[in-house]
Amino acid sequence: MATIMHKILGEVECVASARSRSIRLSVKPSGAVRLSYPRQAGQRRALSFLESRVEWVEATRRKIAARQAELPHISRAEVERLRDTTRRTLPDKTRQLAARLGFDCGRVTIRAARTKWGCCTSENNLSLSLFLATLPDHLQEYVIIHELCHTVHHNHSAAFHALVDRCVEGKEKLLDRELRSYRIPVIDE
Ligand SMILES: [Zn+2]
């Protein structure tokens, strides 16, 4: 792996791989650019491909920046405050819900997950995002119930959704739609 300095794009990570079949260019959420190519294609061909896609990279970076500007933002200090509160409240809340609805769950851990509100392992341990605290109570509860139902069905089968729907009194679709209107915040560096 090598990093080259492109005159317009700045740093570009170049990765020659024996396994890759074609030249691939990607832009990460941070705006960092990665160019990977089959070793046999050679860096020169990869770089001329990059040259032909400079405008695309710039447009993609603009799109990412615009999308991030629309998302809610949160400071590091605020994240730490949320971590403190959620560690004190969410595991208890989860155990109370589990008891009320008759689920048996393992450990409950709180993480600063930004891609998912929660997840359930095959050992029935629950991992919840501390950003759940940015949701209204009834949606926090809905996410926890969704994860608790995964202790019974480790998939998103019809049986799983039927169970969730029973636990939320027939409001799964409604709650799901409401949840989708919320975004996990971007953490400002
Ligand atoms: Zn799920």
PDB file of C-alpha atoms and ligand atoms in Angstrom:
ATOM      1  CA  MET A   1       0.000   0.000   0.000  1.00  0.00           C
ATOM      2  CA  ALA A   2       1.277   3.445  -0.869  1.00  0.00           C
ATOM      3  CA  THR A   3      -0.063   6.927  -0.594  1.00  0.00           C
ATOM      4  CA  ILE A   4       0.420   9.262  -3.509  1.00  0.00           C
ATOM      5  CA  MET A   5      -0.183  12.998  -3.542  1.00  0.00           C
ATOM      6  CA  HIS A   6      -2.539  13.955  -6.332  1.00  0.00           C
ATOM      7  CA  LYS A   7      -2.384  17.594  -7.435  1.00  0.00           C
ATOM      8  CA  ILE A   8      -6.166  18.101  -7.248  1.00  0.00           C
ATOM      9  CA  LEU A   9      -7.417  15.377  -4.925  1.00  0.00           C
ATOM     10  CA  GLY A  10      -4.626  15.401  -2.339  1.00  0.00           C
ATOM     11  CA  GLU A  11      -3.702  12.095  -0.722  1.00  0.00           C
ATOM     12  CA  VAL A  12      -4.810   8.954  -2.544  1.00  0.00           C
ATOM     13  CA  GLU A  13      -4.288   5.545  -1.018  1.00  0.00           C
ATOM     14  CA  CYS A  14      -3.074   3.110  -3.693  1.00  0.00           C
ATOM     15  CA  VAL A  15      -3.454  -0.604  -3.119  1.00  0.00           C
ATOM     16  CA  ALA A  16      -2.124  -3.223  -5.541  1.00  0.00           C
ATOM     17  CA  SER A  17      -3.774  -6.541  -4.951  1.00  0.00           C
ATOM     18  CA  ALA A  18      -3.170  -9.959  -6.448  1.00  0.00           C
ATOM     19  CA  ARG A  19      -6.823 -10.834  -5.917  1.00  0.00           C
ATOM     20  CA  SER A  20      -8.609  -7.806  -7.318  1.00  0.00           C
ATOM     21  CA  ARG A  21      -9.919  -8.149 -10.861  1.00  0.00           C
ATOM     22  CA  SER A  22     -10.503  -4.566 -11.832  1.00  0.00           C
ATOM     23  CA  ILE A  23      -9.418  -1.056 -10.974  1.00  0.00           C
ATOM     24  CA  ARG A  24     -11.638   0.352  -8.255  1.00  0.00           C
ATOM     25  CA  LEU A  25     -11.944   3.835  -6.900  1.00  0.00           C
ATOM     26  CA  SER A  26     -13.794   4.685  -3.715  1.00  0.00           C
ATOM     27  CA  VAL A  27     -14.399   7.715  -1.531  1.00  0.00           C
ATOM     28  CA  LYS A  28     -14.801   7.174   2.211  1.00  0.00           C
ATOM     29  CA  PRO A  29     -17.180   9.217   4.387  1.00  0.00           C
ATOM     30  CA  SER A  30     -14.126  11.204   5.543  1.00  0.00           C
ATOM     31  CA  GLY A  31     -13.487  12.137   1.895  1.00  0.00           C
ATOM     32  CA  ALA A  32     -10.349   9.934   1.732  1.00  0.00           C
ATOM     33  CA  VAL A  33      -9.773   8.365  -1.678  1.00  0.00           C
ATOM     34  CA  ARG A  34      -8.724   4.774  -2.221  1.00  0.00           C
ATOM     35  CA  LEU A  35      -7.557   3.353  -5.509  1.00  0.00           C
ATOM     36  CA  SER A  36      -7.183  -0.415  -5.703  1.00  0.00           C
ATOM     37  CA  TYR A  37      -6.089  -2.335  -8.746  1.00  0.00           C
ATOM     38  CA  PRO A  38      -4.966  -5.772  -9.871  1.00  0.00           C
ATOM     39  CA  ARG A  39      -1.194  -5.995  -9.422  1.00  0.00           C
ATOM     40  CA  GLN A  40      -0.774  -7.042 -13.043  1.00  0.00           C
ATOM     41  CA  ALA A  41      -2.613  -3.930 -14.264  1.00  0.00           C
ATOM     42  CA  GLY A  42       0.194  -1.789 -12.848  1.00  0.00           C
ATOM     43  CA  GLN A  43       0.098   1.531 -11.056  1.00  0.00           C
ATOM     44  CA  ARG A  44       0.421   3.590 -14.220  1.00  0.00           C
ATOM     45  CA  ARG A  45      -2.822   2.252 -15.657  1.00  0.00           C
ATOM     46  CA  ALA A  46      -4.509   2.691 -12.294  1.00  0.00           C
ATOM     47  CA  LEU A  47      -3.340   6.307 -12.113  1.00  0.00           C
ATOM     48  CA  SER A  48      -4.582   7.113 -15.574  1.00  0.00           C
ATOM     49  CA  PHE A  49      -7.944   5.650 -14.542  1.00  0.00           C
ATOM     50  CA  LEU A  50      -7.858   7.921 -11.486  1.00  0.00           C
ATOM     51  CA  GLU A  51      -7.118  10.868 -13.775  1.00  0.00           C
ATOM     52  CA  SER A  52     -10.249  10.103 -15.809  1.00  0.00           C
ATOM     53  CA  ARG A  53     -12.364  10.058 -12.628  1.00  0.00           C
ATOM     54  CA  VAL A  54     -11.156  13.210 -10.866  1.00  0.00           C
ATOM     55  CA  GLU A  55     -14.446  15.027 -11.454  1.00  0.00           C
ATOM     56  CA  TRP A  56     -16.389  12.027 -10.180  1.00  0.00           C
ATOM     57  CA  VAL A  57     -14.311  12.010  -6.965  1.00  0.00           C
ATOM     58  CA  GLU A  58     -14.941  15.700  -6.431  1.00  0.00           C
ATOM     59  CA  ALA A  59     -18.670  15.323  -7.078  1.00  0.00           C
ATOM     60  CA  THR A  60     -18.817  12.364  -4.676  1.00  0.00           C
ATOM     61  CA  ARG A  61     -17.021  14.362  -1.989  1.00  0.00           C
ATOM     62  CA  ARG A  62     -19.526  17.203  -2.437  1.00  0.00           C
ATOM     63  CA  LYS A  63     -22.425  14.749  -2.140  1.00  0.00           C
ATOM     64  CA  ILE A  64     -20.980  13.233   1.046  1.00  0.00           C
ATOM     65  CA  ALA A  65     -20.439  16.685   2.544  1.00  0.00           C
ATOM     66  CA  ALA A  66     -24.009  17.732   1.697  1.00  0.00           C
ATOM     67  CA  ARG A  67     -25.430  14.548   3.225  1.00  0.00           C
ATOM     68  CA  GLN A  68     -23.382  15.050   6.392  1.00  0.00           C
ATOM     69  CA  ALA A  69     -24.508  18.651   6.665  1.00  0.00           C
ATOM     70  CA  GLU A  70     -28.117  17.406   6.779  1.00  0.00           C
ATOM     71  CA  LEU A  71     -27.380  14.962   9.577  1.00  0.00           C
ATOM     72  CA  PRO A  72     -27.584  15.961  13.216  1.00  0.00           C
ATOM     73  CA  HIS A  73     -24.176  16.669  14.747  1.00  0.00           C
ATOM     74  CA  ILE A  74     -22.923  15.947  18.225  1.00  0.00           C
ATOM     75  CA  SER A  75     -19.726  16.870  20.065  1.00  0.00           C
ATOM     76  CA  ARG A  76     -17.316  14.356  21.640  1.00  0.00           C
ATOM     77  CA  ALA A  77     -18.160  15.715  25.106  1.00  0.00           C
ATOM     78  CA  GLU A  78     -21.866  15.161  24.438  1.00  0.00           C
ATOM     79  CA  VAL A  79     -21.132  11.575  23.327  1.00  0.00           C
ATOM     80  CA  GLU A  80     -19.357  10.939  26.636  1.00  0.00           C
ATOM     81  CA  ARG A  81     -22.318  12.360  28.553  1.00  0.00           C
ATOM     82  CA  LEU A  82     -24.668  10.082  26.600  1.00  0.00           C
ATOM     83  CA  ARG A  83     -22.369   7.136  27.312  1.00  0.00           C
ATOM     84  CA  ASP A  84     -22.623   7.825  31.065  1.00  0.00           C
ATOM     85  CA  THR A  85     -26.403   8.187  31.068  1.00  0.00           C
ATOM     86  CA  THR A  86     -27.126   5.239  28.809  1.00  0.00           C
ATOM     87  CA  ARG A  87     -24.810   2.919  30.769  1.00  0.00           C
ATOM     88  CA  ARG A  88     -26.856   3.756  33.852  1.00  0.00           C
ATOM     89  CA  THR A  89     -30.280   3.491  32.215  1.00  0.00           C
ATOM     90  CA  LEU A  90     -30.425   1.263  29.124  1.00  0.00           C
ATOM     91  CA  PRO A  91     -29.354  -2.097  30.600  1.00  0.00           C
ATOM     92  CA  ASP A  92     -32.032  -1.765  33.327  1.00  0.00           C
ATOM     93  CA  LYS A  93     -34.645  -0.668  30.852  1.00  0.00           C
ATOM     94  CA  THR A  94     -33.767  -3.671  28.673  1.00  0.00           C
ATOM     95  CA  ARG A  95     -34.004  -6.123  31.548  1.00  0.00           C
ATOM     96  CA  GLN A  96     -37.360  -4.659  32.611  1.00  0.00           C
ATOM     97  CA  LEU A  97     -38.733  -5.002  29.083  1.00  0.00           C
ATOM     98  CA  ALA A  98     -37.342  -8.537  28.824  1.00  0.00           C
ATOM     99  CA  ALA A  99     -39.016  -9.494  32.091  1.00  0.00           C
ATOM    100  CA  ARG A 100     -42.325  -7.899  31.113  1.00  0.00           C
ATOM    101  CA  LEU A 101     -42.421  -9.571  27.691  1.00  0.00           C
ATOM    102  CA  GLY A 102     -40.883 -12.868  28.773  1.00  0.00           C
ATOM    103  CA  PHE A 103     -37.525 -12.748  26.987  1.00  0.00           C
ATOM    104  CA  ASP A 104     -34.283 -14.131  28.238  1.00  0.00           C
ATOM    105  CA  CYS A 105     -31.321 -12.019  27.215  1.00  0.00           C
ATOM    106  CA  GLY A 106     -27.647 -12.188  28.115  1.00  0.00           C
ATOM    107  CA  ARG A 107     -25.354  -9.246  28.637  1.00  0.00           C
ATOM    108  CA  VAL A 108     -26.357  -5.758  27.556  1.00  0.00           C
ATOM    109  CA  THR A 109     -23.502  -3.569  26.397  1.00  0.00           C
ATOM    110  CA  ILE A 110     -23.586   0.045  25.294  1.00  0.00           C
ATOM    111  CA  ARG A 111     -21.446   1.175  22.369  1.00  0.00           C
ATOM    112  CA  ALA A 112     -21.019   4.345  20.361  1.00  0.00           C
ATOM    113  CA  ALA A 113     -22.323   2.486  17.285  1.00  0.00           C
ATOM    114  CA  ARG A 114     -23.145   4.802  14.414  1.00  0.00           C
ATOM    115  CA  THR A 115     -24.424   2.337  11.827  1.00  0.00           C
ATOM    116  CA  LYS A 116     -27.053   0.514  13.874  1.00  0.00           C
ATOM    117  CA  TRP A 117     -29.258   1.349  16.845  1.00  0.00           C
ATOM    118  CA  GLY A 118     -28.700  -2.105  18.264  1.00  0.00           C
ATOM    119  CA  CYS A 119     -27.790  -5.700  17.556  1.00  0.00           C
ATOM    120  CA  CYS A 120     -28.145  -9.134  19.094  1.00  0.00           C
ATOM    121  CA  THR A 121     -25.379 -11.754  19.024  1.00  0.00           C
ATOM    122  CA  SER A 122     -25.895 -15.478  18.500  1.00  0.00           C
ATOM    123  CA  GLU A 123     -25.304 -15.863  22.266  1.00  0.00           C
ATOM    124  CA  ASN A 124     -28.261 -13.502  22.855  1.00  0.00           C
ATOM    125  CA  ASN A 125     -26.123 -10.676  24.176  1.00  0.00           C
ATOM    126  CA  LEU A 126     -27.483  -7.292  23.205  1.00  0.00           C
ATOM    127  CA  SER A 127     -25.396  -4.376  22.078  1.00  0.00           C
ATOM    128  CA  LEU A 128     -27.168  -1.027  22.069  1.00  0.00           C
ATOM    129  CA  SER A 129     -26.012   2.237  20.571  1.00  0.00           C
ATOM    130  CA  LEU A 130     -25.679   5.058  23.068  1.00  0.00           C
ATOM    131  CA  PHE A 131     -27.335   7.213  20.394  1.00  0.00           C
ATOM    132  CA  LEU A 132     -30.603   5.498  21.326  1.00  0.00           C
ATOM    133  CA  ALA A 133     -30.741   8.214  23.975  1.00  0.00           C
ATOM    134  CA  THR A 134     -31.362  10.740  21.166  1.00  0.00           C
ATOM    135  CA  LEU A 135     -34.669   8.998  20.338  1.00  0.00           C
ATOM    136  CA  PRO A 136     -38.016   9.502  22.058  1.00  0.00           C
ATOM    137  CA  ASP A 137     -38.768   6.882  24.746  1.00  0.00           C
ATOM    138  CA  HIS A 138     -41.271   4.858  22.737  1.00  0.00           C
ATOM    139  CA  LEU A 139     -38.756   4.427  19.893  1.00  0.00           C
ATOM    140  CA  GLN A 140     -35.974   3.451  22.299  1.00  0.00           C
ATOM    141  CA  GLU A 141     -38.355   0.812  23.575  1.00  0.00           C
ATOM    142  CA  TYR A 142     -39.196  -0.311  20.052  1.00  0.00           C
ATOM    143  CA  VAL A 143     -35.504  -0.801  19.158  1.00  0.00           C
ATOM    144  CA  ILE A 144     -34.895  -2.772  22.363  1.00  0.00           C
ATOM    145  CA  ILE A 145     -37.959  -4.950  21.696  1.00  0.00           C
ATOM    146  CA  HIS A 146     -36.738  -5.571  18.133  1.00  0.00           C
ATOM    147  CA  GLU A 147     -33.394  -6.780  19.527  1.00  0.00           C
ATOM    148  CA  LEU A 148     -35.058  -8.859  22.258  1.00  0.00           C
ATOM    149  CA  CYS A 149     -37.123 -10.626  19.580  1.00  0.00           C
ATOM    150  CA  HIS A 150     -33.820 -11.588  17.922  1.00  0.00           C
ATOM    151  CA  THR A 151     -33.092 -13.737  20.994  1.00  0.00           C
ATOM    152  CA  VAL A 152     -35.904 -15.963  19.674  1.00  0.00           C
ATOM    153  CA  HIS A 153     -35.461 -15.507  15.907  1.00  0.00           C
ATOM    154  CA  HIS A 154     -31.922 -14.688  14.783  1.00  0.00           C
ATOM    155  CA  ASN A 155     -33.158 -13.358  11.455  1.00  0.00           C
ATOM    156  CA  HIS A 156     -35.719 -11.039   9.916  1.00  0.00           C
ATOM    157  CA  SER A 157     -38.168 -13.783   8.953  1.00  0.00           C
ATOM    158  CA  ALA A 158     -41.949 -13.392   8.872  1.00  0.00           C
ATOM    159  CA  ALA A 159     -42.066 -15.188  12.240  1.00  0.00           C
ATOM    160  CA  PHE A 160     -39.638 -12.621  13.666  1.00  0.00           C
ATOM    161  CA  HIS A 161     -41.717  -9.660  12.465  1.00  0.00           C
ATOM    162  CA  ALA A 162     -44.921 -11.296  13.717  1.00  0.00           C
ATOM    163  CA  LEU A 163     -43.331 -11.587  17.174  1.00  0.00           C
ATOM    164  CA  VAL A 164     -42.166  -7.958  17.155  1.00  0.00           C
ATOM    165  CA  ASP A 165     -45.600  -6.850  16.010  1.00  0.00           C
ATOM    166  CA  ARG A 166     -47.269  -8.760  18.871  1.00  0.00           C
ATOM    167  CA  CYS A 167     -44.898  -7.172  21.381  1.00  0.00           C
ATOM    168  CA  VAL A 168     -45.690  -3.658  20.161  1.00  0.00           C
ATOM    169  CA  GLU A 169     -49.423  -4.215  19.869  1.00  0.00           C
ATOM    170  CA  GLY A 170     -49.608  -4.250  16.099  1.00  0.00           C
ATOM    171  CA  LYS A 171     -47.600  -1.069  15.591  1.00  0.00           C
ATOM    172  CA  GLU A 172     -44.372  -2.453  14.118  1.00  0.00           C
ATOM    173  CA  LYS A 173     -44.796  -0.833  10.694  1.00  0.00           C
ATOM    174  CA  LEU A 174     -45.803   2.481  12.198  1.00  0.00           C
ATOM    175  CA  LEU A 175     -42.898   2.525  14.655  1.00  0.00           C
ATOM    176  CA  ASP A 176     -40.477   1.406  11.984  1.00  0.00           C
ATOM    177  CA  ARG A 177     -41.524   4.249   9.723  1.00  0.00           C
ATOM    178  CA  GLU A 178     -41.130   6.698  12.581  1.00  0.00           C
ATOM    179  CA  LEU A 179     -37.693   5.313  13.461  1.00  0.00           C
ATOM    180  CA  ARG A 180     -36.528   5.767   9.878  1.00  0.00           C
ATOM    181  CA  SER A 181     -37.131   9.498  10.166  1.00  0.00           C
ATOM    182  CA  TYR A 182     -34.337   9.670  12.772  1.00  0.00           C
ATOM    183  CA  ARG A 183     -30.643   9.686  11.928  1.00  0.00           C
ATOM    184  CA  ILE A 184     -27.709   8.672  14.082  1.00  0.00           C
ATOM    185  CA  PRO A 185     -25.699  11.890  14.617  1.00  0.00           C
ATOM    186  CA  VAL A 186     -22.282  12.601  13.148  1.00  0.00           C
ATOM    187  CA  ILE A 187     -19.604  13.020  15.831  1.00  0.00           C
ATOM    188  CA  ASP A 188     -17.664  16.257  15.377  1.00  0.00           C
ATOM    189  CA  GLU A 189     -13.930  15.808  15.802  1.00  0.00           C
TER     190      GLU A 189
HETATM  191 ZN    ZN B   1     -32.982  -6.849  13.387  1.00  0.00          ZN
END
